[in-house]
């Protein structure tokens, strides 16, 4: 069996551990693995490289991906099917192991299915916003990175009180990541794009928190509406300075946590066994604590909103 690994869209901590596990398992059983250099763009151009297990050794826990990704929607080009089938035939590829988030799952999966190319997707994004799986690879590491930052902010916030601290997290259009961090770190408020709050209410709540606790710590998702206005107007309305920090891509490139390393290896093992058993398409999902194969497509539909009860608990609503 020969598998080509493709990383598509945003990378996430845990990918390297998953590649390492899959490639080692394949090598042990006498199977071959190659990696696409540049996501589907690289694959379509036949840019494939062997996985060098020795050089991967020191990178298994690092964020990012040893196989460069791409976000280009190259599979939607008119000649994509012919080019992909030619690459698959020329390199004698039996199946594709894909790492990707919602976009890859929604768009690449159905196309590969229609073109008869066996594939499995490992849902991979720090955002944890893919319908049909409880967990996406990389989320825990991104949370842990943010929690470290929260602790740093808290130290200085308590040492020099009287301010509002806002910490912006990645998360694309969804607030799952911000809510998970806010809950785990005990932040005073979580601002999520799905549940915008009224500015005056927010200003007076923050004023009260600063009066009671000495400082206020707010976790804010990058897609929260009108962040600039918020940062400009709250100090005026509350009469308190805001100190703003954004985690940015440092968060996505965080080292992989123990949980992500384990999930990565579990997902790779499930995928490898599924391919050996003849899987033609599907995803490796996490449900109720178990990592398992979901053959075929996931049910369509919108991304699930963040847990409303948890959101209300965090924000004491
Ligand atoms: O979807 C993963 C993610 O890291 C989001 O949290 C973020 O909004 C986005 O990717 C950033 O993408 P890019 O690397 O293209 O700027």
Short mmCIF file of C-alpha atoms and ligand atoms in Angstrom, two decimals:
data_model
loop_
_atom_site.label_atom_id
_atom_site.label_comp_id
_atom_site.label_asym_id
_atom_site.label_seq_id
_atom_site.Cartn_x
_atom_site.Cartn_y
_atom_site.Cartn_z
CA UNK A 1 0.00 0.00 0.00
CA UNK A 2 1.21 3.50 -0.80
CA UNK A 3 -0.31 6.51 1.00
CA UNK A 4 0.19 10.16 0.10
CA UNK A 5 -0.23 12.55 3.03
CA UNK A 6 -1.67 15.98 2.27
CA UNK A 7 -1.92 18.85 4.75
CA UNK A 8 -4.57 21.30 3.61
CA UNK A 9 -5.52 24.68 5.11
CA UNK A 10 -4.37 25.89 8.52
CA UNK A 11 -1.77 23.70 10.21
CA UNK A 12 -2.24 22.67 13.84
CA UNK A 13 -0.17 21.20 16.66
CA UNK A 14 -0.23 17.41 16.52
CA UNK A 15 0.14 17.01 12.75
CA UNK A 16 3.80 16.05 13.03
CA UNK A 17 3.06 13.42 15.66
CA UNK A 18 0.31 11.98 13.45
CA UNK A 19 2.59 11.85 10.41
CA UNK A 20 5.32 10.23 12.48
CA UNK A 21 2.94 7.59 13.80
CA UNK A 22 1.41 6.79 10.40
CA UNK A 23 4.79 6.63 8.64
CA UNK A 24 6.32 4.42 11.32
CA UNK A 25 3.36 2.06 11.30
CA UNK A 26 3.50 1.82 7.52
CA UNK A 27 7.27 1.23 7.54
CA UNK A 28 6.84 -1.53 10.12
CA UNK A 29 4.33 -3.29 7.87
CA UNK A 30 6.27 -2.74 4.63
CA UNK A 31 3.95 -0.03 3.25
CA UNK A 32 5.04 3.20 1.62
CA UNK A 33 4.27 6.80 2.57
CA UNK A 34 5.00 10.02 0.73
CA UNK A 35 4.06 13.59 1.61
CA UNK A 36 2.75 16.35 -0.64
CA UNK A 37 4.82 19.54 -0.50
CA UNK A 38 2.30 22.37 -0.56
CA UNK A 39 -1.07 20.75 0.14
CA UNK A 40 -3.25 19.96 -2.88
CA UNK A 41 -1.24 22.39 -5.01
CA UNK A 42 1.85 20.32 -4.36
CA UNK A 43 -0.02 17.07 -4.93
CA UNK A 44 -1.45 18.19 -8.27
CA UNK A 45 2.02 19.23 -9.37
CA UNK A 46 3.46 15.89 -8.32
CA UNK A 47 5.62 17.49 -5.61
CA UNK A 48 5.96 14.47 -3.36
CA UNK A 49 8.70 13.59 -0.90
CA UNK A 50 9.50 10.58 1.23
CA UNK A 51 8.89 11.03 4.96
CA UNK A 52 12.29 11.19 6.64
CA UNK A 53 11.60 9.54 9.98
CA UNK A 54 14.99 10.40 11.44
CA UNK A 55 14.69 14.13 10.85
CA UNK A 56 11.08 14.02 12.05
CA UNK A 57 12.19 12.70 15.44
CA UNK A 58 13.04 16.06 16.95
CA UNK A 59 9.94 17.67 15.44
CA UNK A 60 7.19 15.30 16.55
CA UNK A 61 6.12 17.61 19.37
CA UNK A 62 6.56 20.88 17.52
CA UNK A 63 3.66 22.89 16.09
CA UNK A 64 3.26 23.53 12.39
CA UNK A 65 3.74 20.74 9.88
CA UNK A 66 6.82 19.21 8.30
CA UNK A 67 4.72 19.00 5.13
CA UNK A 68 3.92 22.51 3.91
CA UNK A 69 0.22 23.20 3.46
CA UNK A 70 -1.74 25.50 1.16
CA UNK A 71 -5.16 27.14 1.21
CA UNK A 72 -5.54 27.40 -2.56
CA UNK A 73 -8.85 25.89 -3.84
CA UNK A 74 -6.95 24.16 -6.63
CA UNK A 75 -9.24 21.10 -6.64
CA UNK A 76 -12.02 23.31 -8.00
CA UNK A 77 -10.07 24.07 -11.18
CA UNK A 78 -11.47 22.50 -14.33
CA UNK A 79 -8.50 20.21 -14.97
CA UNK A 80 -8.01 19.17 -11.33
CA UNK A 81 -9.57 15.72 -11.67
CA UNK A 82 -7.46 14.75 -14.67
CA UNK A 83 -4.27 16.11 -13.09
CA UNK A 84 -4.91 14.40 -9.78
CA UNK A 85 -5.76 11.06 -11.34
CA UNK A 86 -2.57 11.31 -13.44
CA UNK A 87 -0.42 11.96 -10.34
CA UNK A 88 -2.10 9.12 -8.45
CA UNK A 89 -1.50 6.72 -11.35
CA UNK A 90 2.08 7.87 -12.03
CA UNK A 91 3.16 7.54 -8.41
CA UNK A 92 1.05 4.41 -7.82
CA UNK A 93 -0.72 6.02 -4.88
CA UNK A 94 -3.41 3.85 -3.29
CA UNK A 95 -4.95 6.42 -0.98
CA UNK A 96 -4.70 9.91 0.49
CA UNK A 97 -4.43 10.75 4.17
CA UNK A 98 -5.65 14.32 4.59
CA UNK A 99 -5.24 16.80 7.42
CA UNK A 100 -7.71 19.67 7.27
CA UNK A 101 -10.55 21.58 8.84
CA UNK A 102 -14.08 22.29 7.79
CA UNK A 103 -13.16 23.60 4.32
CA UNK A 104 -11.16 20.51 3.41
CA UNK A 105 -13.88 18.23 4.75
CA UNK A 106 -16.71 20.03 2.94
CA UNK A 107 -15.00 20.58 -0.40
CA UNK A 108 -12.12 18.15 -0.90
CA UNK A 109 -13.83 15.07 0.56
CA UNK A 110 -16.85 15.03 -1.80
CA UNK A 111 -14.65 15.74 -4.84
CA UNK A 112 -12.28 12.89 -4.05
CA UNK A 113 -15.25 10.64 -3.46
CA UNK A 114 -16.73 11.61 -6.85
CA UNK A 115 -13.37 11.04 -8.56
CA UNK A 116 -12.97 7.60 -7.00
CA UNK A 117 -9.81 8.41 -5.01
CA UNK A 118 -9.69 6.57 -1.65
CA UNK A 119 -9.09 9.03 1.16
CA UNK A 120 -9.52 9.65 4.87
CA UNK A 121 -9.56 13.04 6.60
CA UNK A 122 -8.19 13.68 10.06
CA UNK A 123 -10.13 16.76 11.29
CA UNK A 124 -7.39 19.21 12.14
CA UNK A 125 -7.87 22.76 13.38
CA UNK A 126 -7.23 24.63 16.57
CA UNK A 127 -10.75 26.08 16.23
CA UNK A 128 -12.58 22.85 17.22
CA UNK A 129 -15.54 23.83 15.07
CA UNK A 130 -16.07 20.85 12.75
CA UNK A 131 -19.57 19.36 12.90
CA UNK A 132 -19.62 15.60 13.46
CA UNK A 133 -16.55 15.33 15.67
CA UNK A 134 -16.27 16.31 19.32
CA UNK A 135 -12.65 17.24 18.87
CA UNK A 136 -10.27 18.50 16.22
CA UNK A 137 -6.53 17.94 16.38
CA UNK A 138 -4.58 20.92 17.74
CA UNK A 139 -7.30 22.52 19.87
CA UNK A 140 -5.90 21.48 23.24
CA UNK A 141 -2.41 22.79 22.44
CA UNK A 142 -3.81 26.14 21.32
CA UNK A 143 -5.79 26.33 24.58
CA UNK A 144 -2.73 25.54 26.66
CA UNK A 145 -0.69 28.19 24.87
CA UNK A 146 -3.38 30.77 25.64
CA UNK A 147 -3.65 29.67 29.27
CA UNK A 148 0.07 30.35 29.72
CA UNK A 149 -0.50 33.84 28.36
CA UNK A 150 -3.46 34.33 30.72
CA UNK A 151 -1.29 33.44 33.70
CA UNK A 152 1.31 36.00 32.61
CA UNK A 153 -1.33 38.68 32.24
CA UNK A 154 -2.83 37.80 35.59
CA UNK A 155 0.52 38.19 37.32
CA UNK A 156 1.02 41.70 36.05
CA UNK A 157 -2.68 42.58 36.40
CA UNK A 158 -2.66 41.83 40.10
CA UNK A 159 0.72 43.50 40.61
CA UNK A 160 -0.46 46.74 39.02
CA UNK A 161 -4.22 46.78 39.46
CA UNK A 162 -6.91 49.05 38.03
CA UNK A 163 -6.95 47.97 34.41
CA UNK A 164 -8.96 45.86 31.96
CA UNK A 165 -6.98 43.21 30.09
CA UNK A 166 -8.27 41.83 26.82
CA UNK A 167 -6.64 38.80 25.27
CA UNK A 168 -7.57 38.04 21.69
CA UNK A 169 -7.45 34.45 20.51
CA UNK A 170 -7.65 32.91 17.04
CA UNK A 171 -10.73 30.84 16.24
CA UNK A 172 -11.79 32.05 12.78
CA UNK A 173 -15.53 32.90 12.72
CA UNK A 174 -16.35 30.77 15.75
CA UNK A 175 -15.93 31.27 19.49
CA UNK A 176 -15.29 27.66 20.56
CA UNK A 177 -11.61 28.31 21.16
CA UNK A 178 -12.15 31.51 23.15
CA UNK A 179 -14.83 29.89 25.31
CA UNK A 180 -12.69 26.84 26.07
CA UNK A 181 -9.78 29.07 27.13
CA UNK A 182 -11.98 31.39 29.18
CA UNK A 183 -13.56 28.51 31.06
CA UNK A 184 -10.28 26.69 31.72
CA UNK A 185 -8.48 29.82 32.86
CA UNK A 186 -11.29 31.31 34.92
CA UNK A 187 -11.37 34.54 32.91
CA UNK A 188 -13.97 37.10 33.96
CA UNK A 189 -15.64 37.30 30.56
CA UNK A 190 -15.64 35.59 27.16
CA UNK A 191 -16.60 37.64 24.11
CA UNK A 192 -17.72 35.37 21.27
CA UNK A 193 -18.85 36.36 17.77
CA UNK A 194 -21.98 34.21 18.10
CA UNK A 195 -23.23 36.09 21.17
CA UNK A 196 -22.39 39.81 20.92
CA UNK A 197 -22.98 41.92 24.02
CA UNK A 198 -24.27 45.45 24.34
CA UNK A 199 -21.47 48.00 24.84
CA UNK A 200 -22.93 49.90 27.81
CA UNK A 201 -23.71 46.67 29.61
CA UNK A 202 -20.16 45.47 28.99
CA UNK A 203 -18.62 48.73 30.22
CA UNK A 204 -20.55 48.70 33.47
CA UNK A 205 -19.89 44.98 34.05
CA UNK A 206 -16.16 45.53 33.53
CA UNK A 207 -16.18 48.53 35.84
CA UNK A 208 -17.78 46.43 38.55
CA UNK A 209 -15.30 43.57 38.08
CA UNK A 210 -12.34 45.97 38.36
CA UNK A 211 -13.84 47.50 41.51
CA UNK A 212 -14.35 44.07 43.09
CA UNK A 213 -11.28 42.17 41.89
CA UNK A 214 -8.72 44.84 41.08
CA UNK A 215 -8.60 44.01 37.37
CA UNK A 216 -10.76 42.44 34.68
CA UNK A 217 -9.58 39.74 32.30
CA UNK A 218 -11.52 39.24 29.08
CA UNK A 219 -10.99 36.47 26.54
CA UNK A 220 -12.05 37.70 23.13
CA UNK A 221 -12.41 35.81 19.88
CA UNK A 222 -10.76 37.36 16.82
CA UNK A 223 -14.09 37.52 14.95
CA UNK A 224 -15.95 39.41 17.68
CA UNK A 225 -17.74 42.31 15.96
CA UNK A 226 -16.22 45.79 16.00
CA UNK A 227 -13.24 45.09 18.23
CA UNK A 228 -11.69 48.50 17.45
CA UNK A 229 -14.85 50.29 18.59
CA UNK A 230 -14.96 48.19 21.74
CA UNK A 231 -11.38 49.02 22.63
CA UNK A 232 -11.91 52.72 21.91
CA UNK A 233 -15.23 53.18 23.69
CA UNK A 234 -15.10 50.99 26.78
CA UNK A 235 -12.36 53.06 28.45
CA UNK A 236 -14.45 56.19 27.86
CA UNK A 237 -17.62 54.66 29.25
CA UNK A 238 -16.00 52.80 32.15
CA UNK A 239 -13.23 55.31 32.86
CA UNK A 240 -10.65 52.49 32.94
CA UNK A 241 -7.71 51.76 30.61
CA UNK A 242 -7.72 48.68 28.41
CA UNK A 243 -4.50 46.78 27.76
CA UNK A 244 -4.93 44.61 24.68
CA UNK A 245 -2.90 41.57 23.59
CA UNK A 246 -3.43 39.29 20.60
CA UNK A 247 -2.05 35.75 20.58
CA UNK A 248 -2.04 35.59 16.77
CA UNK A 249 -0.33 32.79 14.90
CA UNK A 250 2.08 32.07 17.77
CA UNK A 251 -0.92 30.26 19.26
CA UNK A 252 -1.45 28.08 16.19
CA UNK A 253 2.23 27.20 16.11
CA UNK A 254 2.31 26.08 19.75
CA UNK A 255 4.03 22.88 20.79
CA UNK A 256 1.70 19.88 20.83
CA UNK A 257 0.19 19.02 24.21
CA UNK A 258 0.09 15.49 25.58
CA UNK A 259 -3.58 15.24 24.60
CA UNK A 260 -2.91 16.28 21.01
CA UNK A 261 0.02 13.90 20.70
CA UNK A 262 -2.19 11.05 21.87
CA UNK A 263 -5.15 12.03 19.67
CA UNK A 264 -2.77 12.38 16.71
CA UNK A 265 -1.45 8.87 17.19
CA UNK A 266 -4.91 7.41 17.82
CA UNK A 267 -6.22 9.03 14.63
CA UNK A 268 -3.29 7.78 12.57
CA UNK A 269 -3.68 4.24 13.84
CA UNK A 270 -7.40 4.22 13.08
CA UNK A 271 -6.74 5.62 9.59
CA UNK A 272 -4.01 3.12 8.82
CA UNK A 273 -6.12 0.15 9.93
CA UNK A 274 -9.11 1.49 7.97
CA UNK A 275 -7.07 1.78 4.79
CA UNK A 276 -5.73 -1.74 5.28
CA UNK A 277 -9.31 -2.92 5.67
CA UNK A 278 -10.22 -1.25 2.36
CA UNK A 279 -11.70 2.10 3.44
CA UNK A 280 -12.60 4.21 0.41
CA UNK A 281 -13.51 7.48 2.08
CA UNK A 282 -14.45 9.07 5.36
CA UNK A 283 -13.10 10.76 8.44
CA UNK A 284 -11.48 9.74 11.67
CA UNK A 285 -13.58 11.44 14.33
CA UNK A 286 -13.65 11.73 18.08
CA UNK A 287 -16.93 10.87 19.77
CA UNK A 288 -17.63 10.39 23.46
CA UNK A 289 -13.92 10.02 24.14
CA UNK A 290 -13.28 7.42 21.42
CA UNK A 291 -11.39 7.93 18.17
CA UNK A 292 -13.16 6.05 15.39
CA UNK A 293 -13.81 5.82 11.69
CA UNK A 294 -16.80 7.63 10.21
CA UNK A 295 -17.16 6.12 6.72
CA UNK A 296 -18.42 8.42 3.97
CA UNK A 297 -19.42 12.01 4.47
CA UNK A 298 -20.44 13.80 7.62
CA UNK A 299 -24.00 15.13 7.70
CA UNK A 300 -24.05 18.64 6.22
CA UNK A 301 -25.17 21.70 8.10
CA UNK A 302 -23.86 24.76 9.81
CA UNK A 303 -21.01 24.81 12.28
CA UNK A 304 -22.34 24.15 15.79
CA UNK A 305 -22.44 27.29 17.98
CA UNK A 306 -20.45 27.31 21.24
CA UNK A 307 -22.23 25.74 24.20
CA UNK A 308 -24.70 28.41 25.34
CA UNK A 309 -24.93 27.10 28.92
CA UNK A 310 -21.18 27.16 29.34
CA UNK A 311 -21.03 30.63 27.82
CA UNK A 312 -23.63 31.89 30.31
CA UNK A 313 -21.81 30.23 33.17
CA UNK A 314 -18.47 31.84 32.23
CA UNK A 315 -20.08 35.26 31.82
CA UNK A 316 -22.36 34.87 34.85
CA UNK A 317 -25.44 35.74 32.79
O1 LIG B 1 -8.72 27.90 11.07
C1 LIG B 1 -7.53 27.92 11.77
C2 LIG B 1 -7.03 29.33 11.93
O2 LIG B 1 -5.85 29.33 12.69
C3 LIG B 1 -8.03 30.31 12.52
O3 LIG B 1 -8.10 30.24 13.91
C4 LIG B 1 -7.50 31.62 12.00
O4 LIG B 1 -8.52 32.59 11.90
C5 LIG B 1 -7.00 31.25 10.65
O5 LIG B 1 -6.70 29.88 10.67
C6 LIG B 1 -5.82 32.02 10.20
O6 LIG B 1 -5.51 31.66 8.92
P1 LIG B 1 -4.26 32.15 8.11
O7 LIG B 1 -3.07 31.39 8.60
O8 LIG B 1 -4.58 31.88 6.69
O9 LIG B 1 -4.08 33.61 8.42
#
